[in-house]
CSV table of C-alpha atoms in Angstrom, one decimal:
chain,number,residue,atom,x,y,z
A,719,MET,CA,123.3,100.0,55.4
A,720,TYR,CA,122.1,103.3,56.5
A,721,ASP,CA,123.1,105.2,52.9
A,722,SER,CA,120.7,102.9,51.7
A,723,VAL,CA,117.5,102.7,54.0
A,724,GLN,CA,118.0,106.9,54.2
A,725,GLU,CA,117.5,106.9,50.4
A,726,LEU,CA,114.5,104.7,50.6
A,727,LEU,CA,113.3,106.7,53.5
A,728,ASP,CA,113.8,110.1,51.4
A,729,ARG,CA,112.1,108.5,48.7
A,730,LYS,CA,108.9,108.2,50.7
A,731,VAL,CA,109.2,111.5,52.6
A,732,GLU,CA,108.9,112.9,48.9
A,733,GLN,CA,106.1,110.5,47.8
A,734,TYR,CA,104.0,110.9,51.2
A,735,ASN,CA,104.5,114.5,52.0
A,736,GLN,CA,102.1,115.9,49.5
A,737,PRO,CA,98.8,117.4,49.6
A,738,SER,CA,97.0,114.2,48.3
A,739,PHE,CA,98.1,112.7,51.5
A,740,ILE,CA,95.5,115.3,53.2
A,741,GLU,CA,92.2,113.5,52.4
A,742,LYS,CA,92.3,110.5,54.1
A,743,ASP,CA,94.3,111.8,57.1
A,744,PRO,CA,93.3,113.1,60.6
A,745,ILE,CA,94.8,115.9,59.5
A,746,SER,CA,92.5,116.7,56.8
A,747,ILE,CA,90.3,118.0,59.6
A,748,PRO,CA,92.3,121.0,61.2
A,749,HIS,CA,92.9,121.7,57.0
A,750,ARG,CA,89.0,122.5,57.2
A,751,PHE,CA,90.1,126.1,58.9
A,752,SER,CA,92.1,129.0,58.3
A,753,ARG,CA,92.1,130.7,62.0
A,754,LYS,CA,95.1,130.0,63.9
A,755,GLN,CA,92.3,128.8,66.9
A,756,ASP,CA,90.9,126.7,65.0
A,757,ILE,CA,93.4,124.8,63.6
A,758,GLU,CA,94.8,124.2,66.7
A,759,ILE,CA,91.3,122.9,68.5
A,760,MET,CA,90.7,121.0,66.0
A,761,GLY,CA,94.0,119.5,65.0
A,762,PHE,CA,94.4,119.1,69.0
A,763,TRP,CA,91.3,116.7,69.2
A,764,ALA,CA,91.6,115.4,66.1
A,765,ALA,CA,94.6,114.0,66.8
A,766,VAL,CA,93.6,112.5,70.6
A,767,LEU,CA,91.0,111.1,68.6
A,768,ALA,CA,93.4,109.3,66.1
A,769,TRP,CA,92.9,105.4,67.2
A,770,GLY,CA,91.6,103.2,64.9
A,771,GLN,CA,90.3,103.0,61.8
A,772,ARG,CA,90.8,106.0,60.0
A,773,PRO,CA,87.3,106.7,58.6
A,774,VAL,CA,85.9,106.0,61.6
A,775,ILE,CA,88.9,108.4,63.1
A,776,LEU,CA,87.4,111.6,60.5
A,777,LYS,CA,83.7,110.4,60.6
A,778,LYS,CA,83.7,111.1,64.8
A,779,ALA,CA,86.4,114.3,64.5
A,780,SER,CA,83.5,116.0,61.6
A,781,GLU,CA,80.8,115.2,64.2
A,782,LEU,CA,82.7,117.3,66.4
A,783,VAL,CA,83.1,120.2,64.0
A,784,GLU,CA,79.2,120.2,63.8
A,785,LEU,CA,78.5,119.8,67.2
A,786,MET,CA,80.1,123.0,67.7
A,787,ASP,CA,78.7,124.5,64.8
A,788,GLY,CA,81.2,124.5,62.5
A,789,ALA,CA,83.2,127.1,64.3
A,790,PRO,CA,85.3,125.4,67.2
A,791,TYR,CA,86.8,128.6,68.7
A,792,ASP,CA,84.4,131.2,68.7
A,793,PHE,CA,82.1,128.2,70.1
A,794,VAL,CA,84.6,127.3,73.2
A,795,LEU,CA,84.6,130.8,73.4
A,796,ASN,CA,81.2,131.9,73.8
A,797,HIS,CA,79.0,128.7,74.1
A,798,GLN,CA,76.1,128.4,76.9
A,799,GLU,CA,75.5,125.8,79.5
A,800,SER,CA,72.5,124.4,77.7
A,801,ASP,CA,74.4,124.2,74.3
A,802,LEU,CA,76.5,121.5,76.0
A,803,LYS,CA,73.5,119.1,75.9
A,804,ARG,CA,74.3,118.3,72.4
A,805,PHE,CA,78.0,116.8,73.5
A,806,LEU,CA,76.1,114.2,76.2
A,807,ALA,CA,76.0,111.2,73.0
A,808,PHE,CA,79.3,111.9,72.0
A,809,LYS,CA,81.5,108.9,72.2
A,810,HIS,CA,84.8,107.2,70.3
A,811,ARG,CA,85.6,104.1,71.7
A,812,THR,CA,87.2,104.8,75.2
A,813,PHE,CA,86.4,108.6,75.0
A,814,ASN,CA,82.9,109.5,76.3
A,815,ALA,CA,81.1,112.6,77.1
A,816,THR,CA,82.9,113.3,80.3
A,817,ASP,CA,86.2,113.7,78.5
A,818,THR,CA,84.5,115.8,75.5
A,819,LEU,CA,82.9,118.4,78.1
A,820,TYR,CA,86.5,118.6,80.1
A,821,PHE,CA,87.9,118.9,76.7
A,822,LEU,CA,85.3,122.1,76.2
A,823,HIS,CA,86.0,123.4,79.7
A,824,PHE,CA,89.7,123.2,79.7
A,825,PHE,CA,89.2,125.1,76.1
A,826,HIS,CA,87.2,127.7,77.5
A,827,THR,CA,89.3,128.3,80.4
A,828,TYR,CA,92.3,128.7,78.4
A,829,TYR,CA,91.8,130.7,75.4
A,830,GLN,CA,89.9,133.4,77.6
A,831,GLN,CA,93.6,134.0,78.9
A,832,HIS,CA,95.8,132.7,75.7
A,833,GLU,CA,95.6,133.5,71.7
A,834,THR,CA,97.8,130.3,71.3
A,835,LEU,CA,97.6,126.7,72.6
A,836,GLU,CA,101.4,126.8,71.8
A,837,ASP,CA,101.9,128.7,75.8
A,838,ALA,CA,100.5,125.6,76.9
A,839,PHE,CA,103.4,123.4,75.6
A,840,VAL,CA,106.3,125.6,76.3
A,841,PRO,CA,107.7,125.1,79.8
A,842,PHE,CA,107.3,127.4,82.3
A,843,HIS,CA,110.6,128.4,82.7
A,844,LEU,CA,110.8,129.2,78.8
A,845,SER,CA,107.8,131.1,78.9
A,846,THR,CA,107.4,134.9,78.6
A,847,GLU,CA,104.8,135.0,81.2
A,848,ALA,CA,107.1,133.6,83.9
A,849,GLY,CA,106.9,135.6,86.9
A,850,PRO,CA,107.9,134.9,90.9
A,851,CYS,CA,106.4,131.7,90.9
A,852,GLU,CA,108.3,130.6,88.2
A,853,LEU,CA,110.5,128.4,90.2
A,854,ASP,CA,107.6,126.3,91.4
A,855,HIS,CA,106.2,126.1,88.5
A,856,GLN,CA,109.1,124.7,87.2
A,857,GLU,CA,109.2,121.9,89.4
A,858,ARG,CA,105.5,121.1,89.5
A,859,ASP,CA,106.4,120.9,85.6
A,860,GLY,CA,108.8,118.3,86.3
A,861,PHE,CA,111.6,118.5,83.6
A,862,ALA,CA,114.7,119.9,83.5
A,863,PRO,CA,115.5,122.7,80.8
A,864,GLY,CA,116.1,121.2,77.5
A,865,SER,CA,115.1,117.4,78.4
A,866,GLU,CA,113.4,115.3,76.0
A,867,GLY,CA,109.7,115.2,76.4
A,868,ALA,CA,109.4,119.0,78.2
A,869,PHE,CA,107.2,120.1,76.1
A,870,LEU,CA,104.4,117.2,76.4
A,871,THR,CA,105.2,116.9,80.2
A,872,ALA,CA,104.5,120.9,80.6
A,873,PHE,CA,101.1,120.3,78.5
A,874,HIS,CA,100.1,117.2,80.4
A,875,ASN,CA,100.5,118.8,84.1
A,876,ARG,CA,98.8,122.0,82.5
A,877,PHE,CA,96.0,120.3,81.1
A,878,CYS,CA,95.0,118.2,83.9
A,879,ASP,CA,95.7,121.3,86.7
A,880,ASP,CA,92.0,121.7,86.9
A,881,PRO,CA,89.9,121.6,89.9
A,882,PHE,CA,86.9,120.1,87.6
A,883,PHE,CA,89.7,117.6,85.5
A,884,PRO,CA,88.2,114.2,85.9
A,885,GLU,CA,90.9,111.3,86.3
A,886,ARG,CA,89.6,109.3,84.3
A,887,THR,CA,90.6,112.1,81.0
A,888,ARG,CA,94.4,111.3,82.0
A,889,LYS,CA,94.2,108.6,79.5
A,890,HIS,CA,93.8,110.6,76.7
A,891,VAL,CA,96.4,113.2,77.1
A,892,SER,CA,99.8,110.8,77.5
A,893,SER,CA,103.1,112.0,79.4
A,894,PRO,CA,106.7,110.9,78.6
A,895,GLU,CA,107.0,110.6,82.6
A,896,ARG,CA,104.5,107.3,82.4
A,897,ASN,CA,107.0,106.1,79.6
A,898,SER,CA,103.5,106.2,77.0
A,899,SER,CA,104.7,106.5,73.3
A,900,CYS,CA,102.8,109.8,73.6
A,901,LYS,CA,102.0,109.1,69.7
A,902,ARG,CA,99.4,110.9,69.4
A,903,LEU,CA,100.5,114.5,70.9
A,904,ASN,CA,103.8,113.9,69.2
A,905,MET,CA,102.0,114.1,66.0
A,906,PHE,CA,99.7,117.1,67.1
A,907,LEU,CA,103.3,118.7,67.6
A,908,ARG,CA,104.8,117.6,64.1
A,909,TRP,CA,101.5,119.4,62.9
A,910,MET,CA,101.8,123.0,64.4
A,911,VAL,CA,105.5,123.1,64.4
A,912,ARG,CA,106.5,121.3,61.1
A,913,HIS,CA,106.6,123.8,58.3
A,914,ASP,CA,107.8,123.4,54.7
A,915,ASP,CA,106.6,124.0,51.2
A,916,ARG,CA,104.3,121.0,51.1
A,917,GLY,CA,101.3,122.4,52.3
A,918,VAL,CA,100.7,119.2,54.5
A,919,ASP,CA,102.0,120.2,58.1
A,920,PHE,CA,101.3,123.8,59.2
A,921,GLY,CA,104.2,125.2,60.8
A,922,LEU,CA,102.0,127.8,62.9
A,923,TRP,CA,104.5,127.5,66.0
A,924,ASN,CA,107.7,128.8,66.2
A,925,ARG,CA,108.8,128.3,70.0
A,926,ILE,CA,109.5,124.8,69.5
A,927,THR,CA,111.9,123.8,66.4
A,928,PRO,CA,111.3,120.6,64.1
A,929,ALA,CA,114.5,119.6,65.7
A,930,GLN,CA,113.0,118.9,69.1
A,931,LEU,CA,110.3,117.0,68.4
A,932,VAL,CA,109.8,113.2,68.6
A,933,ILE,CA,108.6,110.4,66.0
A,934,PRO,CA,105.0,109.4,66.4
A,935,ILE,CA,105.3,105.9,66.9
A,936,ASP,CA,102.7,103.6,67.0
A,937,VAL,CA,102.6,99.8,66.3
A,938,HIS,CA,103.0,99.8,62.9
A,939,VAL,CA,105.7,102.4,63.0
A,940,GLY,CA,107.5,100.4,65.2
A,941,ARG,CA,107.1,97.4,63.2
A,942,VAL,CA,108.3,99.2,59.9
A,943,ALA,CA,111.2,100.7,61.7
A,944,ARG,CA,112.7,97.1,63.7
A,945,LYS,CA,112.4,95.4,59.7
A,946,LEU,CA,114.7,98.5,58.5
A,947,GLY,CA,117.2,98.0,61.7
A,948,LEU,CA,116.4,101.7,62.6
A,949,LEU,CA,114.6,100.4,66.2
A,950,ASN,CA,115.8,97.8,68.7
A,951,ARG,CA,114.0,98.2,71.5
A,952,PRO,CA,111.4,95.7,71.3
A,953,GLN,CA,108.3,97.5,73.3
A,954,THR,CA,106.2,100.7,71.8
A,955,ASP,CA,107.2,103.1,74.2
A,956,TRP,CA,108.5,106.3,75.2
A,957,LYS,CA,112.3,104.9,75.2
A,958,ALA,CA,111.5,103.2,71.8
A,959,ALA,CA,110.0,107.4,70.3
A,960,LEU,CA,113.7,108.5,71.3
A,961,GLU,CA,115.7,106.1,70.4
A,962,LEU,CA,114.0,106.2,67.2
A,963,THR,CA,114.2,110.0,67.0
A,964,GLU,CA,118.0,109.9,67.8
A,965,THR,CA,118.3,107.3,64.8
A,966,LEU,CA,116.5,109.5,62.4
A,967,LYS,CA,118.8,112.6,63.4
A,968,GLN,CA,121.4,111.1,61.6
A,969,PHE,CA,119.8,111.5,58.2
A,970,ASP,CA,118.4,114.9,59.3
A,971,PRO,CA,119.1,116.0,62.7
A,972,THR,CA,117.2,120.0,61.9
A,973,ASP,CA,114.0,117.6,61.1
A,974,PRO,CA,113.9,114.1,62.1
A,975,VAL,CA,110.2,113.7,62.2
A,976,LYS,CA,109.8,114.0,58.5
A,977,TYR,CA,110.2,110.5,58.5
A,978,ASP,CA,106.9,109.9,60.0
A,979,PHE,CA,105.8,110.0,56.8
A,980,ALA,CA,108.0,107.4,55.2
A,981,LEU,CA,107.3,105.3,57.9
A,982,PHE,CA,104.1,105.8,58.5
A,983,GLY,CA,103.7,104.9,54.4
A,984,LEU,CA,105.6,101.9,54.3
A,985,GLY,CA,103.4,100.4,57.2
A,986,VAL,CA,100.1,101.3,57.0
A,987,GLU,CA,99.6,101.3,53.3
A,988,GLY,CA,100.8,98.0,53.0
A,989,GLU,CA,104.1,98.4,51.4
A,990,MET,CA,106.5,96.4,53.9
């Protein structure tokens, strides 16, 4: 069975992993930029906002770009406190002004010390910054070296480890430890890590490999995967994401997440 399913998925990857895919997808937001930090900031934010109808997602992410004067990296580094008032009316579903202001605070603080957002996802024991307190950070990050979800756990802990962190914002940055599917963060990692000659994913990061990624799974992807016999677990959660990723590794162990294009296309575009 898998031979025929793999042929179908490979064919759909070829169909959807094309520049024409970009325009109507949230990945079109970071594609507006060429500077690495702009791509990271708006890629992350567009991914976090990516629930609901795609036209609305694109509209709200575009609104954020406009509020940051079309230059996200420059804005998060150099804005004045008075510039933040314009964000008080921003809202997308349950994402509100409190969340928005904390995101800006996090980016402002973070990029004063780091060149790339990749550092925030790399487990501390693998980071070039590891020093005398390495053990404390590794214990705080709460994962074993090489474990699935280590990148997401590391980021979640660092994002929330701030005296100004509002607890309500935690729901927007999921964690495997809470058995969330982490769909939006896994999608963001796909954008930043995967690299090929198609021009859709950016492939900006090199300390995380495509083989280490986990498939972004939502209701649509899960439904298609179950119909194709790729997933048995009925819940759409972290365990399901891992199960589906392991199945897809049978088709391509070095880049299983490329099949996100196929499963997404078959589901959302109504082909299955």
